[in-house]
Amino acid sequence: MSAGFYYGTEVFLNGLMTGVLYSLVALGFVLIFKSSGIFNYAQGVMALFAALTLVGLQDGQVPFAHLINSIFGTQVHHFGWHLPALLAILLTAGVMVILAIVVERYILRHLVNQPDIILFMATIGLAYFMEGFGDLMWGSEIKKLDVGIPQGGNLWIEENTAFLGGDDFYGFYLDSLDIVAAVFAGLLVLSLVLFSQYTKTGRALRAVADDHQAALSVGISLRFIWVVVWSIAGFIALVAGIMWGSKSGVQFSLSLIALKALPVLMLGGFTSIPGAIVGGLIIGVGEKMFEFLIGAPFLGGATENWFAYMLALVFLVFRPQGLFGDKIIERV
Amino acid sequence: MKFTKLAAAAVAAVITAAPVMADLVVPSLSYRTGPYAAGGIPFADGYADYLTLINERDGGVGGEKITMPECETGYNTEKGVECYEATKGEGALVYEPLSTGITYQLIPKATADDIPVHTLGYGRTSAKNGDVFSHVFNYPANYWDGASGMINYLLETNNNDINGKTIALVYHNSAFGKEPIRTLEELGKKHGFKLTLLPVDHPGQEQKSQWLQIRREKPDYVLMWGWGVMNQVAVQEAANVRFPMENFIGIWWSGADHDVLPAGAAADGYKAVTFHGVGSDFPVYDDIQKYVVDAGKAAGSGDTVGSVLYNRGLYAAMLAVEAIKDAQAATGKSDITAGDLRDAMEGLEITEARMESLGLGGFGPEFKVTCENHGGDGLVGVAQWDATAKTWSLISDFKPTDGEVIDALIKEDSEAYAKENNIESRCN
C-alpha cells in the first residue's frame, strides 16, 4: 500500500475522533429535546459556562471579582488555592445541577403548555444571559484548562505504525486528547443507557420522552424529570467544555461549538442518542475525507463547515426525521 | 422634608460633578464582549489608559481635556457603523475602528464627514495611498508590510536564499485572512519559494485537516494570519504535530500573550511580526502606574498593562495625541476640528527623539506621513515567545519591507478603487 492510502486512513481515523467530539455536543441537545421537545439553543453556552466554572474553581478565582473590586475598591482576584481536577469537576457538576434547578424553577415552570417556539426563544434568552453572567462571574480573558488530559500526537501509535507505508509515511497521527475524549464519550453513552434502562428515574425519563400526558397520569413529576435531564445535559456540556477547552483554552468562542452539533442533529435525528453518536461520526469522517480528497486538492480548502451541512441536507431529503429520529405522523 | 433635602443635594452633586463639555473627543470603538473580547479588552484598556494619563498628568492636550466616549462593537461590522453614527455628532476627532470590516464601511462615510480614520496595522492596505484615501491612515505598517516582513526575516535567517523552500500560510478564511496572499505570491515569484494556502473557516476551533496536511507535507515554515480562537488552536495543533515552533511565524494579530499562554511550554519559540515594542520596560509605564493604575483610574483591572495588545492600544492613543498636538501647533488653537486633525495626520513625523521625550524610546519605528503616503515607512520587527518567562522579546530591529513589490500592489488596488469611485488625484 502507498503512503497516500495510509494518510487517507489517518484522515479517516481523525475524522472519527473529531466526530466523537461533535457527538458530545449533540448529545446534550438530544437529551433535552427528547424529554421536553425543547431545542436548547443554550447548549453551547452551557459548555462554555461549565468550562469557565471549572477553571475558576480549580484556580481559586474569586467569582465576580471585577464587579466586587469596582464597587468596593478592593483588589481581590484569587482565594489562593488550586483544587485537584477531580474535585473541581465534581463541584462544577454540582453547579450545573443548580443551574438545572434554576432553569426549571424560573423558566420552564412558567412556560408549560406554551408552543415549542416560545420555549426555543426562552433558551435563546438563556444563552445570552448565561454568556453575560459567565463573563461577569469569571471574566473574559482566555484561561488555560488543565485537568491532566494528555495532548499531542500519540507517540506509541506513531512509532508502531510508521513501518506500514515506507519512508514517506510517518505513522498514524492520533491526538491523545481525542482518544481520551472517545473513551469518555463511550463511557458516557454506556452510563446513559444503563441509567435509562435500569433505574427508576431513568425509566421515568423514558416515559416522559415517550408521552408527557401518559407519564403525568401515572404520577411522574415532569418538573423533577426536567431538572434531571437539564442536569445530565449540563454534565455532558461540562465534558464537551473540557475536551474543547483543553484544545483552545477556555474562551467565549467555545459557545460556537454548538454550530458543529447542528448538522449532526439533522443527520442523526433530534430524538436519538445513538443517532447523535452515529451522526457525529458520519459528519466527522465525511467532512475530513471530503477535505482530504476533494476540498484541499481541487477547491482551495476550508470545505468542512459547508460540507457538514450539505451532507446533513442530503440525508434529510431521504430521511426527513434523520437517521434514527422518530417518524412524525400527524392525523389530519 | 429630609428626603427632599437629600434629593436636592444629590441633584446638585450631579450637576456640579458633570464634566464640562470637552473639546477633544476621541471615541473608542471597542469590543469587550463576545468571542473576540480577549483581544479587544487589552487594546481598549491601553487606548483609554494613555488618554487618561494625558488628562491626569498633563491636564489634557494644549489645555483641552480629552473625553473618550466608548462604544461596544462586539467586533461586529453593523454595530461598529452604528457606533460611528452614534458618536460622530459629539465632535469626534478621529476613529480607531479596530476591525477591518468596520474600516471598509467607514472609509466612504468618514471621508464624507471629514473625519480621519486611523487603522493601526489593519484595515484596507491600499489606503496607504493617501492620494486616493484622503481620510484613512494606516501608519506605521500594514498587512502587506507584515507579509513582506515575515519573508525578509526568513531571508535574513537563510543567508538571503529561500529558493526552493516551502512555506504554508494558515489563514482565517475571510477578507482579513486573505490579505497577504497576493503579496506572498508575488514574493514567492521573486524569491523562488513555494506557497501552500491552508484556509481555516471561522471561528477556527477545528483545524485538524490543516495540521494533518502540514504534518504530511512538512513545509519549511508556517505563516499564520489568524485572530481569535484560531490563534490558540493553531499554536496548540502545531505543538501537537510537533512542528518546530521557531519556524512558525504569525502576523501581529496572532502574536498576543493569550495566543500562546493556553499551549503552555509547547508554545516556546513561536514568533510573530510586530511594529511596536514589547513589555513595559519604558518610562511611560511608570507614569501609567502612578497617574492611572494607582489612582484607580485604569480602564481595566491593571493586569494587562504591558501585554502586547495593551501596548498596541497605548501606541494608537499616543499617535492620536501626537497628531492632535501637531494640529494645535499648526492652527494655533487648542479646540481643533476633525479636519484640522486630518491635515496634521498627513504631516505627522515620529522620530526617535520624539518617542524618547514621550517615555517611549525604542518602542516603535520612526516614520513620516505625507499626502501620498498615509502608511508611513512600513518598518517591521520580529518578536519571539519565551514560555518559561512568559514574555515576548524583540529578536529583530524594525526593518524596511519590500517596497518594490508592495508599492506596485498598493498602486494597482488603490487606482482601481479610485476609478470605481471617481476619485481624483489631490496630492499634486
mmCIF file of C-alpha atoms in Angstrom, chain B residues 71-314:
data_model
loop_
_atom_site.group_PDB
_atom_site.id
_atom_site.type_symbol
_atom_site.label_atom_id
_atom_site.label_comp_id
_atom_site.label_asym_id
_atom_site.label_seq_id
_atom_site.Cartn_x
_atom_site.Cartn_y
_atom_site.Cartn_z
ATOM 1 C CA CYS B 71 -18.948 52.229 22.199
ATOM 2 C CA GLU B 72 -19.177 48.445 22.183
ATOM 3 C CA THR B 73 -18.963 46.972 18.676
ATOM 4 C CA GLY B 74 -18.685 43.307 19.636
ATOM 5 C CA TYR B 75 -16.310 43.125 16.615
ATOM 6 C CA ASN B 76 -19.452 43.296 14.536
ATOM 7 C CA THR B 77 -19.425 45.472 11.426
ATOM 8 C CA GLU B 78 -23.042 46.648 11.689
ATOM 9 C CA LYS B 79 -22.632 47.564 15.349
ATOM 10 C CA GLY B 80 -19.372 49.327 14.530
ATOM 11 C CA VAL B 81 -21.102 51.521 11.961
ATOM 12 C CA GLU B 82 -23.858 52.249 14.489
ATOM 13 C CA CYS B 83 -21.186 53.280 16.991
ATOM 14 C CA TYR B 84 -19.656 55.622 14.435
ATOM 15 C CA GLU B 85 -23.012 57.201 13.667
ATOM 16 C CA ALA B 86 -23.848 57.490 17.368
ATOM 17 C CA THR B 87 -20.601 59.199 18.357
ATOM 18 C CA LYS B 88 -19.601 61.332 15.394
ATOM 19 C CA GLY B 89 -22.063 64.041 16.392
ATOM 20 C CA GLU B 90 -20.220 64.541 19.680
ATOM 21 C CA GLY B 91 -17.409 66.216 17.773
ATOM 22 C CA ALA B 92 -15.321 63.112 17.152
ATOM 23 C CA LEU B 93 -11.799 63.950 16.019
ATOM 24 C CA VAL B 94 -10.532 60.552 14.915
ATOM 25 C CA TYR B 95 -11.693 56.919 14.830
ATOM 26 C CA GLU B 96 -9.707 53.752 15.518
ATOM 27 C CA PRO B 97 -12.279 51.108 14.450
ATOM 28 C CA LEU B 98 -10.188 48.075 15.470
ATOM 29 C CA SER B 99 -11.766 45.938 12.771
ATOM 30 C CA THR B 100 -11.040 45.582 9.082
ATOM 31 C CA GLY B 101 -14.739 45.028 8.349
ATOM 32 C CA ILE B 102 -15.788 48.217 10.144
ATOM 33 C CA THR B 103 -12.960 50.122 8.472
ATOM 34 C CA TYR B 104 -14.202 49.193 4.998
ATOM 35 C CA GLN B 105 -17.649 50.541 5.879
ATOM 36 C CA LEU B 106 -16.289 53.740 7.390
ATOM 37 C CA ILE B 107 -13.999 54.708 4.506
ATOM 38 C CA PRO B 108 -16.701 56.463 2.426
ATOM 39 C CA LYS B 109 -18.658 57.690 5.464
ATOM 40 C CA ALA B 110 -15.704 59.256 7.276
ATOM 41 C CA THR B 111 -14.430 60.796 4.053
ATOM 42 C CA ALA B 112 -17.808 62.459 3.507
ATOM 43 C CA ASP B 113 -17.916 63.596 7.151
ATOM 44 C CA ASP B 114 -14.327 64.916 7.031
ATOM 45 C CA ILE B 115 -13.248 62.747 9.978
ATOM 46 C CA PRO B 116 -9.919 60.892 9.812
ATOM 47 C CA VAL B 117 -9.762 57.158 10.465
ATOM 48 C CA HIS B 118 -6.596 55.552 11.784
ATOM 49 C CA THR B 119 -6.206 51.818 11.224
ATOM 50 C CA LEU B 120 -3.105 50.712 13.082
ATOM 51 C CA GLY B 121 -1.828 47.566 11.374
ATOM 52 C CA TYR B 122 -5.210 46.523 9.943
ATOM 53 C CA GLY B 123 -7.927 47.735 7.572
ATOM 54 C CA ARG B 124 -7.583 48.364 3.860
ATOM 55 C CA THR B 125 -3.911 48.027 2.984
ATOM 56 C CA SER B 126 -4.094 50.139 -0.163
ATOM 57 C CA ALA B 127 -5.350 53.026 1.986
ATOM 58 C CA LYS B 128 -1.660 53.761 2.301
ATOM 59 C CA ASN B 129 -2.117 55.673 -0.940
ATOM 60 C CA GLY B 130 -3.265 58.964 0.548
ATOM 61 C CA ASP B 131 -3.773 60.373 -2.909
ATOM 62 C CA VAL B 132 -6.879 58.160 -3.138
ATOM 63 C CA PHE B 133 -7.829 57.579 0.506
ATOM 64 C CA SER B 134 -7.739 61.112 1.865
ATOM 65 C CA HIS B 135 -9.157 60.325 5.312
ATOM 66 C CA VAL B 136 -7.695 56.904 6.074
ATOM 67 C CA PHE B 137 -4.277 56.436 7.660
ATOM 68 C CA ASN B 138 -2.638 53.078 8.292
ATOM 69 C CA TYR B 139 0.744 54.050 9.692
ATOM 70 C CA PRO B 140 3.171 52.761 10.834
ATOM 71 C CA ALA B 141 2.736 49.427 8.958
ATOM 72 C CA ASN B 142 0.095 47.489 7.048
ATOM 73 C CA TYR B 143 -0.732 43.846 6.340
ATOM 74 C CA TRP B 144 1.458 43.663 3.249
ATOM 75 C CA ASP B 145 4.367 45.063 5.231
ATOM 76 C CA GLY B 146 3.664 42.236 7.680
ATOM 77 C CA ALA B 147 3.825 39.602 4.934
ATOM 78 C CA SER B 148 6.974 41.102 3.500
ATOM 79 C CA GLY B 149 8.486 41.429 6.978
ATOM 80 C CA MET B 150 7.983 37.697 7.516
ATOM 81 C CA ILE B 151 9.703 36.848 4.232
ATOM 82 C CA ASN B 152 12.511 39.314 4.915
ATOM 83 C CA TYR B 153 13.104 37.631 8.255
ATOM 84 C CA LEU B 154 13.260 34.225 6.563
ATOM 85 C CA LEU B 155 15.705 35.626 4.007
ATOM 86 C CA GLU B 156 17.818 37.044 6.800
ATOM 87 C CA THR B 157 17.949 33.729 8.646
ATOM 88 C CA ASN B 158 18.644 31.723 5.462
ATOM 89 C CA ASN B 159 21.598 33.698 4.075
ATOM 90 C CA ASN B 160 19.260 35.582 1.741
ATOM 91 C CA ASP B 161 18.285 32.410 -0.083
ATOM 92 C CA ILE B 162 14.862 30.810 0.323
ATOM 93 C CA ASN B 163 14.735 29.496 -3.217
ATOM 94 C CA GLY B 164 13.044 26.085 -3.185
ATOM 95 C CA LYS B 165 11.783 26.442 0.393
ATOM 96 C CA THR B 166 8.197 25.507 1.099
ATOM 97 C CA ILE B 167 6.037 27.906 3.085
ATOM 98 C CA ALA B 168 2.473 27.215 4.223
ATOM 99 C CA LEU B 169 0.083 30.053 5.018
ATOM 100 C CA VAL B 170 -2.570 29.108 7.579
ATOM 101 C CA TYR B 171 -5.134 31.875 7.322
ATOM 102 C CA HIS B 172 -8.556 32.887 8.570
ATOM 103 C CA ASN B 173 -10.871 32.271 5.620
ATOM 104 C CA SER B 174 -12.080 35.880 5.460
ATOM 105 C CA ALA B 175 -11.144 39.165 3.800
ATOM 106 C CA PHE B 176 -8.706 39.758 6.668
ATOM 107 C CA GLY B 177 -7.037 36.368 6.312
ATOM 108 C CA LYS B 178 -6.761 36.610 2.531
ATOM 109 C CA GLU B 179 -4.974 39.986 2.659
ATOM 110 C CA PRO B 180 -1.397 38.661 2.418
ATOM 111 C CA ILE B 181 -1.969 36.052 -0.301
ATOM 112 C CA ARG B 182 -1.296 38.277 -3.310
ATOM 113 C CA THR B 183 1.804 39.751 -1.676
ATOM 114 C CA LEU B 184 3.160 36.348 -0.703
ATOM 115 C CA GLU B 185 2.518 35.027 -4.209
ATOM 116 C CA GLU B 186 4.470 37.927 -5.693
ATOM 117 C CA LEU B 187 7.259 37.441 -3.168
ATOM 118 C CA GLY B 188 7.221 33.726 -3.968
ATOM 119 C CA LYS B 189 7.881 34.507 -7.629
ATOM 120 C CA LYS B 190 10.667 36.882 -6.656
ATOM 121 C CA HIS B 191 12.443 34.641 -4.162
ATOM 122 C CA GLY B 192 11.538 31.202 -5.509
ATOM 123 C CA PHE B 193 9.697 29.718 -2.545
ATOM 124 C CA LYS B 194 6.621 27.529 -2.913
ATOM 125 C CA LEU B 195 3.498 28.778 -1.158
ATOM 126 C CA THR B 196 0.774 26.442 0.099
ATOM 127 C CA LEU B 197 -2.522 28.010 1.158
ATOM 128 C CA LEU B 198 -4.408 26.494 4.082
ATOM 129 C CA PRO B 199 -7.643 28.363 4.829
ATOM 130 C CA VAL B 200 -9.355 27.877 8.204
ATOM 131 C CA ASP B 201 -13.065 28.576 8.479
ATOM 132 C CA HIS B 202 -14.462 30.882 11.165
ATOM 133 C CA PRO B 203 -14.076 30.670 14.102
ATOM 134 C CA GLY B 204 -11.128 28.278 13.774
ATOM 135 C CA GLN B 205 -11.905 25.945 16.647
ATOM 136 C CA GLU B 206 -11.351 22.908 14.409
ATOM 137 C CA GLN B 207 -8.102 22.787 12.384
ATOM 138 C CA LYS B 208 -7.288 19.094 12.293
ATOM 139 C CA SER B 209 -7.302 18.851 8.472
ATOM 140 C CA GLN B 210 -4.911 21.760 8.021
ATOM 141 C CA TRP B 211 -2.386 20.473 10.537
ATOM 142 C CA LEU B 212 -2.548 16.904 9.265
ATOM 143 C CA GLN B 213 -1.670 18.335 5.856
ATOM 144 C CA ILE B 214 1.232 20.259 7.389
ATOM 145 C CA ARG B 215 2.403 17.067 9.086
ATOM 146 C CA ARG B 216 2.236 15.189 5.755
ATOM 147 C CA GLU B 217 3.866 17.833 3.597
ATOM 148 C CA LYS B 218 6.362 19.121 6.157
ATOM 149 C CA PRO B 219 6.754 22.711 4.906
ATOM 150 C CA ASP B 220 9.908 24.505 5.986
ATOM 151 C CA TYR B 221 7.924 27.346 7.514
ATOM 152 C CA VAL B 222 4.351 28.046 8.508
ATOM 153 C CA LEU B 223 2.997 31.601 8.472
ATOM 154 C CA MET B 224 -0.271 32.427 10.195
ATOM 155 C CA TRP B 225 -2.894 35.088 9.580
ATOM 156 C CA GLY B 226 -5.357 34.480 12.386
ATOM 157 C CA TRP B 227 -7.470 36.206 15.005
ATOM 158 C CA GLY B 228 -9.435 34.998 17.991
ATOM 159 C CA VAL B 229 -9.645 31.328 18.880
ATOM 160 C CA MET B 230 -7.963 30.372 15.609
ATOM 161 C CA ASN B 231 -4.617 31.526 17.027
ATOM 162 C CA GLN B 232 -4.709 29.479 20.210
ATOM 163 C CA VAL B 233 -5.868 26.349 18.393
ATOM 164 C CA ALA B 234 -3.199 26.731 15.693
ATOM 165 C CA VAL B 235 -0.390 27.085 18.228
ATOM 166 C CA GLN B 236 -1.691 24.034 20.110
ATOM 167 C CA GLU B 237 -2.081 21.980 16.911
ATOM 168 C CA ALA B 238 1.424 22.961 15.777
ATOM 169 C CA ALA B 239 2.704 21.651 19.100
ATOM 170 C CA ASN B 240 0.581 18.509 18.732
ATOM 171 C CA VAL B 241 2.049 17.608 15.334
ATOM 172 C CA ARG B 242 5.486 18.618 16.650
ATOM 173 C CA PHE B 243 6.032 21.319 14.055
ATOM 174 C CA PRO B 244 9.178 23.278 15.073
ATOM 175 C CA MET B 245 7.774 26.310 16.847
ATOM 176 C CA GLU B 246 10.702 28.535 15.822
ATOM 177 C CA ASN B 247 9.630 28.040 12.187
ATOM 178 C CA PHE B 248 6.094 29.191 12.898
ATOM 179 C CA ILE B 249 5.524 32.954 12.447
ATOM 180 C CA GLY B 250 2.286 34.831 12.951
ATOM 181 C CA ILE B 251 1.092 38.266 11.899
ATOM 182 C CA TRP B 252 0.848 40.815 14.732
ATOM 183 C CA TRP B 253 -2.813 39.884 15.312
ATOM 184 C CA SER B 254 -1.625 36.338 16.018
ATOM 185 C CA GLY B 255 1.081 37.381 18.417
ATOM 186 C CA ALA B 256 -0.565 38.319 21.704
ATOM 187 C CA ASP B 257 0.127 36.823 25.113
ATOM 188 C CA HIS B 258 -3.213 34.999 25.211
ATOM 189 C CA ASP B 259 -2.473 33.382 21.840
ATOM 190 C CA VAL B 260 0.390 31.383 23.304
ATOM 191 C CA LEU B 261 -0.403 31.018 27.007
ATOM 192 C CA PRO B 262 -3.014 28.229 26.645
ATOM 193 C CA ALA B 263 -0.460 25.960 24.925
ATOM 194 C CA GLY B 264 1.906 26.355 27.882
ATOM 195 C CA ALA B 265 5.521 25.243 27.420
ATOM 196 C CA ALA B 266 4.749 23.835 23.971
ATOM 197 C CA ALA B 267 4.445 27.379 22.569
ATOM 198 C CA ASP B 268 8.043 28.226 23.405
ATOM 199 C CA GLY B 269 9.866 29.757 20.427
ATOM 200 C CA TYR B 270 6.765 30.843 18.478
ATOM 201 C CA LYS B 271 7.338 34.096 16.605
ATOM 202 C CA ALA B 272 5.226 36.994 15.412
ATOM 203 C CA VAL B 273 5.985 40.099 13.404
ATOM 204 C CA THR B 274 5.318 43.401 15.111
ATOM 205 C CA PHE B 275 5.541 47.152 14.595
ATOM 206 C CA HIS B 276 5.905 48.170 18.225
ATOM 207 C CA GLY B 277 7.787 47.274 21.363
ATOM 208 C CA VAL B 278 7.001 44.548 23.871
ATOM 209 C CA GLY B 279 6.793 44.542 27.662
ATOM 210 C CA SER B 280 6.524 47.517 29.983
ATOM 211 C CA ASP B 281 10.161 48.499 30.345
ATOM 212 C CA PHE B 282 9.578 52.038 29.110
ATOM 213 C CA PRO B 283 9.391 55.181 31.291
ATOM 214 C CA VAL B 284 5.820 55.957 30.226
ATOM 215 C CA TYR B 285 4.640 52.874 32.117
ATOM 216 C CA ASP B 286 5.868 54.388 35.387
ATOM 217 C CA ASP B 287 3.537 57.302 34.720
ATOM 218 C CA ILE B 288 0.706 54.938 33.737
ATOM 219 C CA GLN B 289 1.182 53.175 37.071
ATOM 220 C CA LYS B 290 1.354 56.417 39.074
ATOM 221 C CA TYR B 291 -1.328 58.535 37.420
ATOM 222 C CA VAL B 292 -3.713 55.896 36.142
ATOM 223 C CA VAL B 293 -3.475 52.482 37.826
ATOM 224 C CA ASP B 294 -2.544 53.563 41.368
ATOM 225 C CA ALA B 295 -5.020 56.428 41.145
ATOM 226 C CA GLY B 296 -7.789 53.940 40.466
ATOM 227 C CA LYS B 297 -8.484 55.422 37.045
ATOM 228 C CA ALA B 298 -7.411 52.464 34.886
ATOM 229 C CA ALA B 299 -9.900 51.290 32.287
ATOM 230 C CA GLY B 300 -9.385 47.680 33.348
ATOM 231 C CA SER B 301 -8.044 45.951 36.410
ATOM 232 C CA GLY B 302 -4.481 46.934 35.531
ATOM 233 C CA ASP B 303 -3.368 43.350 34.973
ATOM 234 C CA THR B 304 -2.971 43.740 31.210
ATOM 235 C CA VAL B 305 -0.552 46.678 31.394
ATOM 236 C CA GLY B 306 2.480 45.807 29.253
ATOM 237 C CA SER B 307 0.775 42.982 27.379
ATOM 238 C CA VAL B 308 1.074 43.006 23.585
ATOM 239 C CA LEU B 309 -2.402 44.286 22.809
ATOM 240 C CA TYR B 310 -2.398 46.791 25.683
ATOM 241 C CA ASN B 311 0.806 48.210 24.231
ATOM 242 C CA ARG B 312 -0.814 48.388 20.804
ATOM 243 C CA GLY B 313 -3.796 50.282 22.178
ATOM 244 C CA LEU B 314 -1.481 52.641 24.043
#
